[in-house]
PDB file of C-alpha atoms in Angstrom:
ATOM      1  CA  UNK D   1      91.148 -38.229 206.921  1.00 63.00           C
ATOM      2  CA  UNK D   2      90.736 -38.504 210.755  1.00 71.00           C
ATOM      3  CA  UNK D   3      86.855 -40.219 211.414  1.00 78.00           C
ATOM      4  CA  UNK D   4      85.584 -39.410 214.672  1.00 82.00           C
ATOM      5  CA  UNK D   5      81.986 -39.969 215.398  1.00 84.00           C
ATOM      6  CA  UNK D   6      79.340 -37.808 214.547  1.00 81.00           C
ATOM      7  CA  UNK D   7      78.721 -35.981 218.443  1.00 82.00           C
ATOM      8  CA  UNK D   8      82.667 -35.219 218.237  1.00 87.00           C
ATOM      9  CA  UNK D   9      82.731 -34.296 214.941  1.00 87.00           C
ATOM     10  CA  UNK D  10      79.763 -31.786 215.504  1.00 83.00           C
ATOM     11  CA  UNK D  11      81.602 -30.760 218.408  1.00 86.00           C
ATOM     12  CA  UNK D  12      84.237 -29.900 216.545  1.00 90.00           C
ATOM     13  CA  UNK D  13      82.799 -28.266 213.652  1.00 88.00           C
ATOM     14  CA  UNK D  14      80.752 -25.644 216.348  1.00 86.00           C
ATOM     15  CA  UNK D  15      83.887 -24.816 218.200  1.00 91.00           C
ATOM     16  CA  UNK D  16      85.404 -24.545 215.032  1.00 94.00           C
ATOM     17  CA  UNK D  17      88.193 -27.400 215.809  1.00 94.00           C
ATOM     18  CA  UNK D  18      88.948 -28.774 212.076  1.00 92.00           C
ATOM     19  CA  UNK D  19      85.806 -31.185 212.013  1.00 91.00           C
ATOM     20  CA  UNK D  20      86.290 -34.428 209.579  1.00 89.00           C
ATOM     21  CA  UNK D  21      82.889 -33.124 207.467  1.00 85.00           C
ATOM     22  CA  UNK D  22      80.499 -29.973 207.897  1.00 83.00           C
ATOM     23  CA  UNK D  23      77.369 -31.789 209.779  1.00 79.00           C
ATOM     24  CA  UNK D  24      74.240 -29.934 208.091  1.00 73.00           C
ATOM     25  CA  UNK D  25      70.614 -30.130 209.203  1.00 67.00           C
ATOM     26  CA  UNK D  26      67.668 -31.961 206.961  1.00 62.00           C
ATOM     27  CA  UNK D  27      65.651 -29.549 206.936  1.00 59.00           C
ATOM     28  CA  UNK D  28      62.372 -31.735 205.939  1.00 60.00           C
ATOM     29  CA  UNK D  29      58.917 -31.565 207.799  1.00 63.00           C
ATOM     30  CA  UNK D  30      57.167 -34.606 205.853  1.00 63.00           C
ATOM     31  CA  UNK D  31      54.035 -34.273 207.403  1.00 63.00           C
ATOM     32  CA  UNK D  32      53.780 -30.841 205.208  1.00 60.00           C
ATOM     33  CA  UNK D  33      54.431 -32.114 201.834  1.00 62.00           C
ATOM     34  CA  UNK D  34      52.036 -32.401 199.461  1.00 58.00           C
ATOM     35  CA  UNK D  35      54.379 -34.523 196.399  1.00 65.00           C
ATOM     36  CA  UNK D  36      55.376 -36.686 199.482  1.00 68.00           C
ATOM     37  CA  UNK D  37      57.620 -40.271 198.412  1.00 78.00           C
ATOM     38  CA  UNK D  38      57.132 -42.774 200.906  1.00 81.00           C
ATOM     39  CA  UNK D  39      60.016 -44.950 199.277  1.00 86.00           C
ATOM     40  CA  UNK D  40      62.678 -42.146 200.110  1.00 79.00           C
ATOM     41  CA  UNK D  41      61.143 -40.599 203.620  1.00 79.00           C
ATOM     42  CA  UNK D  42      61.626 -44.024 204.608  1.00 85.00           C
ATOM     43  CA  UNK D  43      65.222 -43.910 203.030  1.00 83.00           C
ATOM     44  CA  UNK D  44      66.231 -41.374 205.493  1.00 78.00           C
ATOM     45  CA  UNK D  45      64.051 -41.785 208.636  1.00 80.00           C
ATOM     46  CA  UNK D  46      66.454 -45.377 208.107  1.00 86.00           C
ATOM     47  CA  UNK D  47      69.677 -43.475 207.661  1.00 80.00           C
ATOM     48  CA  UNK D  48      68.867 -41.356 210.638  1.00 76.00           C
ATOM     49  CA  UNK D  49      68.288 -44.800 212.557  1.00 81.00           C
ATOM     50  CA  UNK D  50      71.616 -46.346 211.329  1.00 80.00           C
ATOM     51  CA  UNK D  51      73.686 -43.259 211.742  1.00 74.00           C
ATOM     52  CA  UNK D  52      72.084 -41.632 215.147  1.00 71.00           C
ATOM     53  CA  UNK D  53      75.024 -39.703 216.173  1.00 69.00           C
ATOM     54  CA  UNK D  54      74.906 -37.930 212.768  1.00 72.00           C
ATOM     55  CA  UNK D  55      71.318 -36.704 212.230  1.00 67.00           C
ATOM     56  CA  UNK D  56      70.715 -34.005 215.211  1.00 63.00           C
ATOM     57  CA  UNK D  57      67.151 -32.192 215.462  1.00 62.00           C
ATOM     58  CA  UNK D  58      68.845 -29.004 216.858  1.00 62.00           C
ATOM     59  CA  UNK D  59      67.967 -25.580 215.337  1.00 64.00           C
ATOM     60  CA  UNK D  60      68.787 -23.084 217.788  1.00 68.00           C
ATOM     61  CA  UNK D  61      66.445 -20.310 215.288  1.00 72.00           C
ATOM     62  CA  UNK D  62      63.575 -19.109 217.548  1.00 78.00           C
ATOM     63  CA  UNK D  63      59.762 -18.057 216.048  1.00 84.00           C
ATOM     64  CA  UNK D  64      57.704 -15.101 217.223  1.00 85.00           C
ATOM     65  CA  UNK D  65      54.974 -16.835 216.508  1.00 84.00           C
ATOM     66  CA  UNK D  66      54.690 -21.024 215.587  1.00 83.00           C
ATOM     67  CA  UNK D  67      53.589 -22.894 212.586  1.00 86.00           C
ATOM     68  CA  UNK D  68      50.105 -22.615 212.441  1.00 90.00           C
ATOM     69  CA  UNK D  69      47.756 -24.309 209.796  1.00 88.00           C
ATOM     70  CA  UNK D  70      45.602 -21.829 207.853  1.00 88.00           C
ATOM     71  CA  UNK D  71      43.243 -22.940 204.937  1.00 89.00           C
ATOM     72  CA  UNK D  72      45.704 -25.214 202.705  1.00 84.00           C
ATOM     73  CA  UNK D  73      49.162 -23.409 204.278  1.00 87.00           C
ATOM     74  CA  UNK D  74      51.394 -23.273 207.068  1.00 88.00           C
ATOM     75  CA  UNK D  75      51.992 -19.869 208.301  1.00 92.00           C
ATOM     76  CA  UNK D  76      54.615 -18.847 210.980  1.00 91.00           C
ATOM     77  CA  UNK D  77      56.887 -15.591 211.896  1.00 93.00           C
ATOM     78  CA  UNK D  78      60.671 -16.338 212.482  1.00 91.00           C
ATOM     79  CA  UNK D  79      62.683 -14.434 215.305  1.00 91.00           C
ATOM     80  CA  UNK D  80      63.676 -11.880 212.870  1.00 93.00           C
ATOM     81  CA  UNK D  81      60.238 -10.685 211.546  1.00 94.00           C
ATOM     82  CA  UNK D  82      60.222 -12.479 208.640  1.00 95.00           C
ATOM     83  CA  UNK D  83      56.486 -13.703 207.928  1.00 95.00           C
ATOM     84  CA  UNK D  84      56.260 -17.535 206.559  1.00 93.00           C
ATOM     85  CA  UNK D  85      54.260 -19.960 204.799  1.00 92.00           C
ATOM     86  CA  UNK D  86      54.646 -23.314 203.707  1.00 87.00           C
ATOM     87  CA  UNK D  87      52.317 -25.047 201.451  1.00 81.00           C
ATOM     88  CA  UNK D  88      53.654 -28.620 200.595  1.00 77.00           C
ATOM     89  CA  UNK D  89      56.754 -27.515 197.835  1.00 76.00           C
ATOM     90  CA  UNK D  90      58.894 -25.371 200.112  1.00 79.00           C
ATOM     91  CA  UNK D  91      59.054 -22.542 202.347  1.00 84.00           C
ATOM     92  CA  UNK D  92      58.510 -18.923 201.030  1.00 91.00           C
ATOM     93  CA  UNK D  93      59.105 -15.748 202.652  1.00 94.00           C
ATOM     94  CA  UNK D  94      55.680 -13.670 202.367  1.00 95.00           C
ATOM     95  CA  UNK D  95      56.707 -10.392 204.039  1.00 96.00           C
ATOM     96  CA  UNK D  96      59.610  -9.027 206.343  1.00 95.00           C
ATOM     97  CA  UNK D  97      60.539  -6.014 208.091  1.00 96.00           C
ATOM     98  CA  UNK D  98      63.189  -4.577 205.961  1.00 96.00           C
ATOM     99  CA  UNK D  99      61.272  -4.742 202.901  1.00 95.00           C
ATOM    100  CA  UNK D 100      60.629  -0.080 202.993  1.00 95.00           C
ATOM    101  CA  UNK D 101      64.529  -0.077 202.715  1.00 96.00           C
ATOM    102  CA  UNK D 102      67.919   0.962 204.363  1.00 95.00           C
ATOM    103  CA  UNK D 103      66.016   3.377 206.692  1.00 96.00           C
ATOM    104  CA  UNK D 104      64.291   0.759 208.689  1.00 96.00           C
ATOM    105  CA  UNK D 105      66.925  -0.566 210.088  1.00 96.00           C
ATOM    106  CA  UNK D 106      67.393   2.504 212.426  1.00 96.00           C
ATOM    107  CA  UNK D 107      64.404   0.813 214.419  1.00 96.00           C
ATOM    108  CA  UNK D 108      64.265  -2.883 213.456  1.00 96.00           C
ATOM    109  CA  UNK D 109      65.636  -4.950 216.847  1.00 93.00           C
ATOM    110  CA  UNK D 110      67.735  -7.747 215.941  1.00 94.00           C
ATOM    111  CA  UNK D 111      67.406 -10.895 217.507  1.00 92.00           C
ATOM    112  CA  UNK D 112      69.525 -11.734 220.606  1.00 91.00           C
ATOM    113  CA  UNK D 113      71.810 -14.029 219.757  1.00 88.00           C
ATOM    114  CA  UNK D 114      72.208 -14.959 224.209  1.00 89.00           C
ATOM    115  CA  UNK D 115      68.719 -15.529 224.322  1.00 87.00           C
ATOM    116  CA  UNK D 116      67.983 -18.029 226.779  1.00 89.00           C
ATOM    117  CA  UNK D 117      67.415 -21.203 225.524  1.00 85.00           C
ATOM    118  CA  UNK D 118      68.553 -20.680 222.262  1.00 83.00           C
ATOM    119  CA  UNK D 119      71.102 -23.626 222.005  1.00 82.00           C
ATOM    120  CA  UNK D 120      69.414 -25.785 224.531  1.00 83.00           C
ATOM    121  CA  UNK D 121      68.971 -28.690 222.297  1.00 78.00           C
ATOM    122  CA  UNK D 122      72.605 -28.362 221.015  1.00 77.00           C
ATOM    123  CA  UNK D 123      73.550 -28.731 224.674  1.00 80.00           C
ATOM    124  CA  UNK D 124      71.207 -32.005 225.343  1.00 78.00           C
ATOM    125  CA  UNK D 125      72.758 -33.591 222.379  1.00 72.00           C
ATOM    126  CA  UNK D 126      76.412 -32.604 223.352  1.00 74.00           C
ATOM    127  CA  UNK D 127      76.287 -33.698 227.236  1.00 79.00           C
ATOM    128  CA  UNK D 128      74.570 -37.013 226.004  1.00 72.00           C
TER     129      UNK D 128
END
């Protein structure tokens, strides 16, 4: 297998140019976790260190509204309606627009997938 390193391979894999591996995001906001493990949060805050062209904070999803704290939760909207909370174990979806059926997608507005800004931090990364 060809190795390139990790800004070329993630080059490759969103340009869809045969990329070595799939890169995929960790998707873990310590600060929120209640059962947090020190031992292994330090595990990968290292691995991020060793391997920095490999671990990207890019997540070109956009919120209508940000993660706020309320009571014991955190509560946030993403771009496509969806209401969120978080309360240490995982995120759960607590309502979203689509939930009355078929028929409310004749006025539900999608989110724009050109919307500007959207892949800014992909860019950064890239032309670094």
């Amino acid at each position: 297998m060809t190795r390139y390193s990790g800004r070329e391979n993630y080059r490759r894999a969103i340009t869809f140019s045969s990329p070595a591996y799939l890169p995929v995001r960790l998707g873990v906001h310590f600060p929120w976790l209640i059962e947090r493990d020190e031992r292994k949060e330090r595990r990968i805050q290292e691995l991020a260190a060793a391997f920095p062209d490999d671990f990207y904070e890019a997540d070109p999803a956009m919120n209508l509204r940000p993660p706020e704290r309320v009571g014991d939760l955190y509560r946030w909207t993403d771009e496509w309606g969806v209401d969120w909370a978080e309360e240490g174990r995982g995120m759960k979806p607590c309502s979203h627009p689509l939930a009355s059926g078929y028929e409310a997608l004749s006025s539900y507005r999608f989110p724009d997938p050109y919307a500007p800004g959207r892949f800014a931090q992909i860019d950064r990364v890239l032309e670094s």
